[in-house]
Tab-separated table of C-alpha atoms in Angstrom:
chain	number	residue	atom	x	y	z
A	231	MET	CA	-4.196	-22.981	14.737
A	232	ILE	CA	-2.986	-19.314	14.306
A	233	LEU	CA	-3.242	-16.760	11.371
A	234	LEU	CA	-1.637	-13.739	11.436
A	235	ILE	CA	-3.007	-11.029	8.960
A	236	ASN	CA	-1.415	-8.137	7.537
A	237	PRO	CA	-4.030	-5.422	6.107
A	238	LYS	CA	-3.345	-3.998	2.763
A	239	THR	CA	-1.616	-0.996	2.649
A	240	THR	CA	0.164	-0.755	-0.522
A	241	LYS	CA	-0.677	1.808	-3.041
A	242	PRO	CA	-2.072	0.069	-6.292
A	243	SER	CA	0.811	1.644	-8.414
A	244	GLU	CA	3.127	0.235	-6.214
A	245	PHE	CA	1.756	-3.470	-6.619
A	246	GLN	CA	3.746	-4.127	-9.634
A	247	SER	CA	6.584	-1.974	-8.931
A	248	GLU	CA	10.258	-3.324	-8.505
A	249	TYR	CA	10.320	-2.155	-5.373
A	250	PHE	CA	7.170	-4.011	-3.767
A	251	ARG	CA	7.781	-4.174	-0.199
A	252	GLU	CA	7.169	-7.093	2.140
A	253	PRO	CA	4.856	-6.883	5.281
A	254	ASN	CA	4.760	-5.533	8.725
A	255	LEU	CA	7.771	-6.744	10.242
A	256	GLY	CA	6.158	-7.137	13.803
A	257	LEU	CA	3.964	-9.861	12.101
A	258	LEU	CA	7.005	-11.608	10.811
A	259	TYR	CA	9.092	-11.171	14.196
A	260	LEU	CA	5.806	-13.059	16.058
A	261	ALA	CA	5.757	-15.434	13.549
A	262	ALA	CA	9.162	-16.397	13.847
A	263	ILE	CA	8.381	-16.761	17.890
A	264	LEU	CA	5.373	-18.838	17.641
A	265	ASP	CA	7.528	-21.120	15.193
A	266	ARG	CA	10.481	-21.376	17.646
A	267	ASN	CA	7.959	-22.439	20.270
A	268	ASP	CA	6.389	-24.968	18.120
A	269	ILE	CA	3.167	-23.351	17.629
A	270	ASP	CA	1.746	-23.552	14.045
A	271	VAL	CA	1.216	-20.392	12.661
A	272	ASP	CA	0.547	-18.989	8.846
A	273	ILE	CA	0.733	-15.425	7.436
A	274	LEU	CA	-2.121	-14.099	5.232
A	275	ASP	CA	-0.636	-10.899	3.291
A	276	LEU	CA	-3.716	-9.142	1.766
A	277	GLU	CA	-0.837	-7.220	-0.251
A	278	GLN	CA	-0.774	-9.894	-2.404
A	279	TYR	CA	-3.817	-9.161	-3.771
A	280	ASP	CA	-3.823	-6.514	-6.420
A	281	ASP	CA	-7.007	-5.172	-6.003
A	282	PHE	CA	-9.996	-6.770	-4.704
A	283	SER	CA	-13.971	-6.019	-3.563
A	284	ILE	CA	-15.646	-6.573	-0.583
A	285	ASP	CA	-17.099	-9.703	-1.855
A	286	GLU	CA	-13.767	-10.969	-2.955
A	287	LEU	CA	-12.373	-10.144	0.498
A	288	LYS	CA	-15.081	-12.342	2.375
A	289	LYS	CA	-14.839	-15.378	-0.134
A	290	ILE	CA	-10.857	-15.232	1.208
A	291	LEU	CA	-11.474	-14.579	4.865
A	292	ASN	CA	-14.470	-17.082	5.064
A	293	THR	CA	-12.342	-19.874	4.233
A	294	LYS	CA	-9.202	-18.986	6.237
A	295	ALA	CA	-12.030	-18.306	9.449
A	296	LEU	CA	-12.754	-21.897	9.469
A	297	GLN	CA	-8.947	-23.108	9.075
A	298	TYR	CA	-7.974	-21.042	12.343
A	299	THR	CA	-8.615	-20.314	16.011
A	300	ILE	CA	-6.779	-17.744	16.438
A	301	PHE	CA	-6.420	-14.461	14.618
A	302	GLY	CA	-4.027	-11.670	15.036
A	303	LEU	CA	-4.303	-8.509	13.058
A	304	THR	CA	-1.922	-5.595	13.236
A	305	CYS	CA	-2.983	-2.057	12.209
A	306	LEU	CA	-1.836	1.230	11.716
A	307	THR	CA	-4.226	4.351	12.323
A	308	ASN	CA	-5.229	4.703	8.865
A	309	THR	CA	-5.896	0.749	8.549
A	310	TYR	CA	-7.654	0.485	11.598
A	311	LYS	CA	-11.169	0.391	9.896
A	312	PHE	CA	-10.632	-2.054	7.433
A	313	SER	CA	-8.994	-4.014	9.929
A	314	ILE	CA	-12.087	-3.824	11.929
A	315	SER	CA	-13.891	-4.905	8.618
A	316	ILE	CA	-11.616	-8.084	8.316
A	317	ALA	CA	-12.569	-9.151	12.193
A	318	LYS	CA	-16.115	-8.708	11.668
A	319	ILE	CA	-16.037	-10.996	8.415
A	320	ILE	CA	-14.133	-13.691	10.524
A	321	LYS	CA	-16.329	-13.443	13.355
A	322	LYS	CA	-19.426	-13.885	11.341
A	323	SER	CA	-17.988	-17.017	9.759
A	324	ASN	CA	-16.699	-18.145	12.972
A	325	PRO	CA	-18.372	-16.572	16.127
A	326	ASN	CA	-15.632	-18.938	18.266
A	327	ALA	CA	-12.672	-17.083	16.587
A	328	ILE	CA	-10.508	-15.273	19.075
A	329	VAL	CA	-9.343	-12.061	17.459
A	330	ILE	CA	-6.327	-10.310	18.780
A	331	PHE	CA	-5.171	-6.796	17.770
A	332	GLY	CA	-1.853	-5.300	17.670
A	333	GLY	CA	0.136	-2.078	16.750
A	334	PRO	CA	0.526	1.459	17.475
A	335	HIS	CA	-3.123	2.768	17.029
A	336	VAL	CA	-4.660	0.134	19.161
A	337	SER	CA	-1.938	0.445	21.878
A	338	PHE	CA	-2.889	3.966	22.418
A	339	GLN	CA	-6.527	3.579	22.104
A	340	TYR	CA	-7.394	0.377	23.621
A	341	ASN	CA	-9.894	1.568	26.164
A	342	SER	CA	-12.409	3.144	23.848
A	343	ILE	CA	-11.426	0.562	20.995
A	344	LEU	CA	-12.578	-2.405	23.266
A	345	LEU	CA	-15.523	-0.800	24.751
A	346	ALA	CA	-16.605	0.308	21.128
A	347	GLU	CA	-15.440	-3.188	19.351
A	348	SER	CA	-16.895	-6.604	20.973
A	349	ILE	CA	-15.149	-8.309	17.997
A	350	ILE	CA	-11.936	-7.758	19.240
A	351	ASP	CA	-11.266	-10.227	22.410
A	352	PHE	CA	-7.552	-8.862	23.218
A	353	ILE	CA	-5.191	-6.017	22.293
A	354	CYS	CA	-1.321	-6.319	22.850
A	355	ILE	CA	0.071	-3.053	24.084
A	356	GLY	CA	3.256	-1.937	22.408
A	357	GLU	CA	6.158	-4.272	21.757
A	358	SER	CA	4.465	-7.692	21.853
A	359	GLU	CA	6.884	-10.479	21.250
A	360	ASN	CA	6.585	-11.272	24.969
A	361	SER	CA	3.014	-10.688	25.498
A	362	PHE	CA	1.588	-12.283	22.406
A	363	LEU	CA	3.469	-15.414	22.923
A	364	ASN	CA	2.714	-15.788	26.775
A	365	LEU	CA	-0.938	-14.961	25.462
A	366	VAL	CA	-1.454	-17.488	22.652
A	367	GLU	CA	0.141	-20.279	24.761
A	368	LEU	CA	-2.656	-19.695	27.720
A	369	LEU	CA	-5.374	-19.724	25.038
A	370	ILE	CA	-4.086	-22.751	23.565
A	371	ALA	CA	-4.031	-24.606	26.727
A	372	ILE	CA	-7.465	-23.696	27.874
A	373	LEU	CA	-9.238	-24.315	24.046
A	374	ASN	CA	-6.890	-27.831	24.334
A	375	ASN	CA	-9.297	-28.841	27.200
A	376	ASP	CA	-12.445	-27.641	25.569
A	377	LYS	CA	-12.637	-25.006	28.212
A	378	ASN	CA	-14.345	-21.495	27.668
A	379	ILE	CA	-11.794	-18.481	27.688
A	380	ARG	CA	-13.795	-16.410	29.957
A	381	GLU	CA	-13.590	-18.916	32.740
A	382	PHE	CA	-9.767	-18.078	33.100
A	383	GLU	CA	-9.984	-14.073	33.447
A	384	ASN	CA	-7.548	-14.313	36.308
A	385	LYS	CA	-4.998	-16.313	34.478
A	386	PHE	CA	-4.833	-13.128	31.818
A	387	HIS	CA	-4.395	-10.665	34.218
A	388	SER	CA	-0.905	-12.444	34.895
A	389	ILE	CA	0.183	-11.387	31.189
A	390	GLN	CA	2.112	-8.107	31.332
A	391	GLY	CA	1.132	-6.242	28.117
A	392	ILE	CA	-2.529	-7.037	27.136
A	393	ALA	CA	-6.062	-5.192	27.323
A	394	TYR	CA	-9.474	-6.885	27.148
A	395	ILE	CA	-12.838	-6.501	28.634
A	396	ASN	CA	-13.662	-8.893	31.253
A	397	SER	CA	-17.068	-10.617	31.963
A	398	GLN	CA	-18.410	-7.346	34.135
A	399	GLY	CA	-17.774	-5.079	30.999
A	400	LYS	CA	-14.479	-3.618	32.398
A	401	VAL	CA	-11.695	-2.839	30.412
A	402	ILE	CA	-8.591	-4.703	32.142
A	403	PHE	CA	-5.018	-3.227	31.409
A	404	THR	CA	-2.419	-5.579	32.789
A	405	GLY	CA	0.158	-2.933	32.382
A	406	TYR	CA	3.043	-2.154	29.790
A	407	PRO	CA	5.139	-4.657	28.379
A	408	GLU	CA	8.775	-5.652	29.294
A	409	VAL	CA	11.357	-3.982	27.225
A	410	VAL	CA	12.172	-6.824	24.329
A	411	ASP	CA	15.707	-7.513	24.134
A	412	VAL	CA	16.416	-7.354	20.527
A	413	GLU	CA	19.544	-9.682	20.602
A	414	LYS	CA	17.289	-12.605	21.707
A	415	LEU	CA	14.706	-12.225	18.744
A	416	PRO	CA	14.880	-14.554	16.160
A	417	LEU	CA	15.223	-13.572	12.726
A	418	PRO	CA	11.827	-12.338	11.129
A	419	ALA	CA	10.113	-15.719	9.449
A	420	ARG	CA	10.269	-14.107	5.939
A	421	TYR	CA	9.893	-18.272	4.839
A	422	LYS	CA	6.661	-17.858	6.111
A	423	LEU	CA	5.426	-15.532	3.248
A	424	SER	CA	4.049	-16.995	0.120
A	425	HIS	CA	5.850	-16.765	-3.075
A	426	GLU	CA	4.040	-18.730	-5.217
A	427	TYR	CA	2.393	-16.064	-7.459
A	428	PHE	CA	4.557	-13.008	-7.129
A	429	HIS	CA	8.040	-12.013	-5.308
A	430	TYR	CA	8.642	-9.292	-2.613
A	431	LYS	CA	11.549	-7.322	-3.974
A	432	VAL	CA	12.124	-4.994	-1.226
A	433	ALA	CA	13.336	-6.396	2.518
A	434	ASN	CA	13.102	-4.286	5.612
A	435	ILE	CA	15.454	-4.360	8.165
A	436	ILE	CA	15.245	-2.650	11.635
A	437	VAL	CA	18.598	-1.909	13.262
A	438	ASN	CA	17.121	-0.125	16.394
A	439	ARG	CA	14.213	0.202	18.353
A	440	GLY	CA	12.767	3.516	19.992
A	441	CYS	CA	14.005	7.072	19.154
A	442	PRO	CA	15.906	9.650	21.637
A	443	ASN	CA	13.782	12.299	19.826
A	444	GLU	CA	10.820	14.045	20.764
A	445	CYS	CA	9.148	15.201	17.458
A	446	SER	CA	5.401	16.396	18.015
A	447	PHE	CA	4.216	14.495	15.261
A	448	CYS	CA	5.642	11.055	16.032
A	449	SER	CA	4.411	8.248	18.635
A	450	ARG	CA	7.597	5.979	18.192
A	451	GLN	CA	9.174	7.250	21.414
A	452	ARG	CA	6.073	6.116	23.211
A	453	PHE	CA	5.469	3.128	21.699
A	454	PHE	CA	9.255	1.911	22.186
A	455	LYS	CA	10.025	2.987	25.932
A	456	LEU	CA	13.831	2.350	25.589
A	457	VAL	CA	16.252	3.059	22.597
A	458	ARG	CA	17.913	-0.117	21.594
A	459	ILE	CA	20.700	-0.874	19.117
A	460	ARG	CA	20.944	-4.188	17.154
A	461	SER	CA	24.755	-5.675	17.294
A	462	ILE	CA	26.500	-5.842	13.848
A	463	ASN	CA	26.521	-9.507	14.066
A	464	SER	CA	22.713	-9.893	14.124
A	465	ILE	CA	22.048	-7.698	11.301
A	466	VAL	CA	24.899	-9.382	9.154
A	467	SER	CA	22.981	-12.644	9.934
A	468	GLU	CA	19.640	-11.087	8.760
A	469	ILE	CA	21.418	-9.666	5.694
A	470	ARG	CA	22.568	-13.191	4.581
A	471	ASP	CA	18.986	-14.845	5.509
A	472	ILE	CA	17.549	-12.269	3.073
A	473	ILE	CA	20.308	-12.889	0.390
A	474	SER	CA	19.634	-16.674	0.494
A	475	LEU	CA	15.845	-16.269	-0.318
A	476	GLN	CA	16.797	-15.284	-3.572
A	477	ASN	CA	14.065	-13.031	-4.312
A	478	TYR	CA	14.966	-9.910	-2.995
A	479	ASN	CA	16.754	-7.073	-4.710
A	480	TYR	CA	17.012	-4.480	-2.065
A	481	ILE	CA	17.128	-3.778	1.694
A	482	ASN	CA	15.896	-0.635	3.562
A	483	PHE	CA	17.420	0.069	7.084
A	484	TYR	CA	15.288	1.561	9.895
A	485	ASP	CA	15.170	3.797	11.849
A	486	ASN	CA	17.912	6.400	11.120
A	487	ILE	CA	21.313	4.371	11.685
A	488	ASN	CA	23.212	7.210	12.658
A	489	ILE	CA	21.826	8.078	16.122
A	490	ASN	CA	24.880	6.598	17.374
A	491	ARG	CA	28.337	7.605	15.741
A	492	PRO	CA	30.375	4.515	16.639
A	493	PHE	CA	27.388	2.348	15.470
A	494	PHE	CA	26.880	4.086	12.060
A	495	ILE	CA	30.879	3.544	11.384
A	496	ASP	CA	30.435	0.271	12.186
A	497	PHE	CA	27.335	-0.239	10.303
A	498	CYS	CA	28.842	0.830	7.095
A	499	ASN	CA	32.143	-1.039	7.442
A	500	MET	CA	29.814	-4.219	7.873
A	501	PHE	CA	29.176	-3.961	4.245
A	502	ILE	CA	32.751	-3.417	2.938
A	503	GLU	CA	34.344	-6.336	5.546
A	504	ASN	CA	31.745	-8.870	4.172
A	505	GLN	CA	31.597	-7.929	0.914
A	506	ILE	CA	27.990	-7.703	0.889
A	507	LYS	CA	26.956	-6.387	-2.296
A	508	MET	CA	22.711	-6.059	-2.227
A	509	PRO	CA	21.724	-2.698	-3.238
A	510	TRP	CA	20.450	-1.011	-0.047
A	511	GLY	CA	19.231	2.548	1.359
A	512	CYS	CA	18.547	3.561	4.963
A	513	GLU	CA	16.795	6.460	7.162
A	514	LEU	CA	19.208	8.871	8.611
A	515	ARG	CA	19.765	12.547	9.728
A	516	VAL	CA	21.092	14.421	7.304
A	517	ASP	CA	22.415	17.467	9.415
A	518	ALA	CA	25.062	15.067	11.433
A	519	ILE	CA	26.360	13.868	7.881
A	520	LYS	CA	30.176	15.038	7.316
A	521	ARG	CA	31.723	14.590	3.949
A	522	ASP	CA	33.871	11.631	5.423
A	523	ASP	CA	30.382	10.133	6.282
A	524	ALA	CA	29.102	10.479	2.878
A	525	GLU	CA	32.327	8.889	1.276
A	526	LEU	CA	31.899	5.688	3.462
A	527	LEU	CA	28.073	5.413	2.629
A	528	LYS	CA	29.193	5.286	-0.849
A	529	LYS	CA	32.175	2.889	-0.192
A	530	ALA	CA	29.642	0.563	1.662
A	531	GLY	CA	27.296	0.636	-1.376
A	532	CYS	CA	24.436	2.722	-0.275
A	533	GLN	CA	22.244	3.709	-2.959
A	534	LEU	CA	19.778	6.019	-1.225
A	535	VAL	CA	19.143	8.038	1.916
A	536	ALA	CA	15.733	9.043	3.193
A	537	THR	CA	15.400	11.991	5.721
A	538	GLY	CA	12.809	13.860	7.287
A	539	ILE	CA	13.620	17.762	7.102
A	540	GLU	CA	9.919	18.774	7.884
A	541	SER	CA	10.498	22.643	7.614
A	542	ALA	CA	13.019	25.131	6.865
A	543	SER	CA	11.721	27.254	9.801
A	544	GLU	CA	14.112	27.006	12.965
A	545	GLU	CA	11.196	28.426	14.888
A	546	VAL	CA	8.474	25.736	13.627
A	547	LEU	CA	11.147	22.779	14.034
A	548	LYS	CA	11.933	23.988	17.563
A	549	ARG	CA	8.238	24.216	18.745
A	550	ASN	CA	7.911	20.757	17.465
A	551	PHE	CA	10.907	19.172	19.194
A	552	LYS	CA	12.601	18.521	15.724
A	553	TYR	CA	15.918	20.098	16.744
A	554	GLN	CA	17.553	20.241	13.378
A	555	ASP	CA	19.620	23.047	11.775
A	556	PRO	CA	18.431	23.826	8.164
A	557	THR	CA	22.082	24.872	7.236
A	558	LEU	CA	23.785	21.530	8.402
A	559	VAL	CA	20.885	19.666	6.450
A	560	LEU	CA	21.676	21.511	3.330
A	561	LYS	CA	25.817	20.795	3.929
A	562	GLY	CA	24.610	17.145	4.600
A	563	LEU	CA	22.848	17.173	1.293
A	564	ASP	CA	25.871	18.593	-0.506
A	565	PHE	CA	28.121	15.971	0.808
A	566	LEU	CA	25.722	12.962	-0.115
A	567	LYS	CA	25.317	14.410	-3.730
A	568	GLU	CA	29.045	14.673	-4.212
A	569	GLN	CA	28.904	11.013	-3.891
A	570	ASN	CA	25.923	10.629	-6.071
A	571	ILE	CA	23.949	9.044	-3.709
A	572	SER	CA	20.420	9.521	-4.015
A	573	VAL	CA	17.975	11.273	-1.403
A	574	GLN	CA	14.362	11.423	-0.738
A	575	CYS	CA	13.499	14.514	1.189
A	576	TYR	CA	10.374	14.682	3.345
A	577	PHE	CA	8.568	17.821	4.560
A	578	VAL	CA	5.748	18.369	6.773
A	579	LEU	CA	3.258	20.555	6.099
A	580	GLY	CA	0.927	22.316	8.584
A	581	LEU	CA	2.537	21.867	12.035
A	582	PRO	CA	1.754	24.313	14.903
A	583	GLY	CA	3.542	27.397	14.463
A	584	GLU	CA	3.098	27.150	10.509
A	585	THR	CA	2.410	30.488	8.556
A	586	ASP	CA	2.197	31.480	5.101
A	587	GLU	CA	5.788	33.170	5.756
A	588	THR	CA	7.529	29.924	7.266
A	589	PHE	CA	5.700	27.821	4.235
A	590	GLN	CA	7.302	30.291	1.920
A	591	GLU	CA	10.685	30.177	3.732
A	592	THR	CA	10.323	26.161	3.006
A	593	VAL	CA	9.448	26.592	-0.758
A	594	LYS	CA	12.401	29.160	-1.105
A	595	TYR	CA	14.607	26.647	0.876
A	596	ILE	CA	13.808	23.709	-1.445
A	597	LYS	CA	14.753	25.557	-4.568
A	598	ASN	CA	17.948	25.802	-3.380
A	599	LEU	CA	18.450	22.024	-2.210
A	600	PRO	CA	21.127	20.139	-4.801
A	601	LEU	CA	18.510	18.035	-5.894
A	602	THR	CA	18.419	15.991	-9.205
A	603	ASN	CA	15.702	14.310	-11.084
A	604	GLU	CA	17.002	11.078	-9.501
A	605	ASP	CA	16.024	12.608	-6.010
A	606	THR	CA	12.498	12.541	-4.746
A	607	LEU	CA	10.723	15.494	-2.993
A	608	GLU	CA	7.558	14.778	-1.010
A	609	PHE	CA	5.061	16.711	1.375
A	610	PHE	CA	3.082	15.307	4.007
A	611	VAL	CA	0.155	16.545	5.899
A	612	ALA	CA	0.805	17.172	9.645
A	613	THR	CA	-1.345	14.157	11.444
A	614	PRO	CA	-1.868	14.003	15.010
A	615	TYR	CA	-1.551	10.292	15.562
A	616	PRO	CA	-2.714	8.552	18.513
A	617	GLY	CA	0.337	8.494	20.916
A	618	SER	CA	2.066	11.710	19.390
A	619	LEU	CA	2.565	14.853	21.459
A	620	LEU	CA	0.076	16.578	18.848
A	621	TRP	CA	-2.738	14.197	19.962
A	622	GLU	CA	-1.974	13.905	23.617
A	623	ASN	CA	-1.599	17.902	23.728
A	624	LYS	CA	-4.187	19.352	21.387
A	625	ASN	CA	-4.873	22.258	23.693
A	626	LYS	CA	-1.318	23.039	24.416
A	627	TYR	CA	-0.755	23.161	20.789
A	628	LYS	CA	-3.957	24.879	20.107
A	629	ILE	CA	-4.743	22.761	17.021
A	630	LYS	CA	-8.454	21.909	16.448
A	631	ILE	CA	-9.651	18.631	14.975
A	632	ILE	CA	-11.661	18.513	11.970
A	633	GLU	CA	-11.207	15.224	10.899
A	634	THR	CA	-12.243	12.170	12.758
A	635	ASP	CA	-12.432	9.557	10.087
A	636	PHE	CA	-8.900	7.615	10.875
A	637	SER	CA	-8.750	6.099	7.376
A	638	LYS	CA	-7.939	9.548	6.336
A	639	TYR	CA	-4.734	9.776	8.723
A	640	ASP	CA	-2.658	8.996	6.156
A	641	CYS	CA	-0.875	12.290	5.934
A	642	GLN	CA	-2.326	13.279	2.423
A	643	HIS	CA	-5.538	14.779	4.166
A	644	ILE	CA	-5.745	17.762	6.273
A	645	ILE	CA	-6.646	16.737	9.994
A	646	PHE	CA	-6.444	19.831	11.788
A	647	GLU	CA	-6.286	23.576	11.982
A	648	THR	CA	-4.194	25.811	13.774
A	649	GLN	CA	-4.329	29.312	15.153
A	650	SER	CA	-2.567	30.668	12.314
A	651	LEU	CA	-3.847	28.445	9.335
A	652	ASN	CA	-7.656	27.473	8.511
A	653	THR	CA	-8.528	24.707	6.351
A	654	ASN	CA	-8.787	26.496	3.415
A	655	GLN	CA	-4.940	28.129	4.053
A	656	LEU	CA	-3.765	24.556	4.330
A	657	ARG	CA	-5.571	23.421	1.237
A	658	LYS	CA	-3.995	26.269	-0.530
A	659	MET	CA	-0.582	25.348	0.890
A	660	PHE	CA	-0.955	21.941	0.072
A	661	ASN	CA	-1.544	22.389	-3.741
A	662	ILE	CA	1.452	24.440	-3.992
A	663	ALA	CA	3.387	21.803	-2.303
A	664	LYS	CA	1.720	19.157	-4.726
A	665	GLU	CA	3.100	21.237	-7.567
A	666	LEU	CA	6.702	21.851	-6.085
A	667	GLU	CA	6.632	18.033	-6.133
A	668	LYS	CA	5.584	17.888	-9.837
A	669	TYR	CA	8.026	20.647	-10.672
A	670	HIS	CA	10.777	18.570	-9.181
A	671	LEU	CA	9.940	15.476	-10.994
A	672	SER	CA	9.995	17.460	-14.234
A	673	LYS	CA	13.327	18.982	-14.324
């Protein structure tokens, strides 16, 4: 009865890669929750298709549109337009289909989106594990009695964490959803993924929700209202579940695994004590890494660490609420490289406060990093995602949005100018940054 759809986000070059990733974990959690409550649910992962034309997409969706009644779509800012295209195809094939959107972009833009897109029936705001289940259960009860859902608008208002347009054309927001108890969630429903024609290689495990930081370019702290860290036992259970599927060869752990030091120690010891041999990598704050931490990561089997350095300018970092000492970052990287752990270093170009001088400071800093050819260096263009401080406080940051096409909000396009940098200057910097990436790869 219910189909959850994951839009295509993987780059074509990644499809045949040994690091082909599984779809959005949010969908896998929702599928598991519905399944646990005896509600029929399937997942359509458009990542399965290496490349397809709009006609091929219509053929895929037209068949699905008649097989299901309720459709759930997740989207990021840069996949929003594509997700709308999917919804339009479904509605054209099946006008009675109920379309529910979720994810960070629509959570922060629900009012304007609902007013602009009549094809969307409901939007689940923020963490949706509770609200989506409650909404689906109510919809099924209404549909099983052959009733029109608009006759029961008063009942939808009782579901916390959703938005919709009522029969008078007014947007109704029922309030933010209750905070989800991560310990009560079932394991993501990876068993719902199709492995008939290809195999996912990389599994993602979320070890915490929320973030104690307030980086200007991130919306996570507003999407997840409270920081919660999962228990070691629940993480071990998910690792064993992934191993039992026998097609994964790598696990990524998100988000920063060292926001809490006692957890970080227990997390690393988890691999040692349980003799877990599956290769893995993680995101963490390198400025907090000491020599014994790097040694423990190596002993635990960590193969790769990804970290956001963003800038070498302390002034730029402070202005954007990224409180990180570049000197400590350099020390942390030294400790990791002593253990031969690969690193992925991310930098953000064009943040408020960036100038030609601060950019050159970052370039000089990068050239002194202890990176080898097994490490990755990557620049991203500062992007004001809805929900981030950059988006909410454009005037305060004195940025001028020059690109309104959300499909270009992928950290590879110039979206805004600052007081110090115009488009031409930013483009020149970005070209230098990309050349720096290529130079590193050629070393």
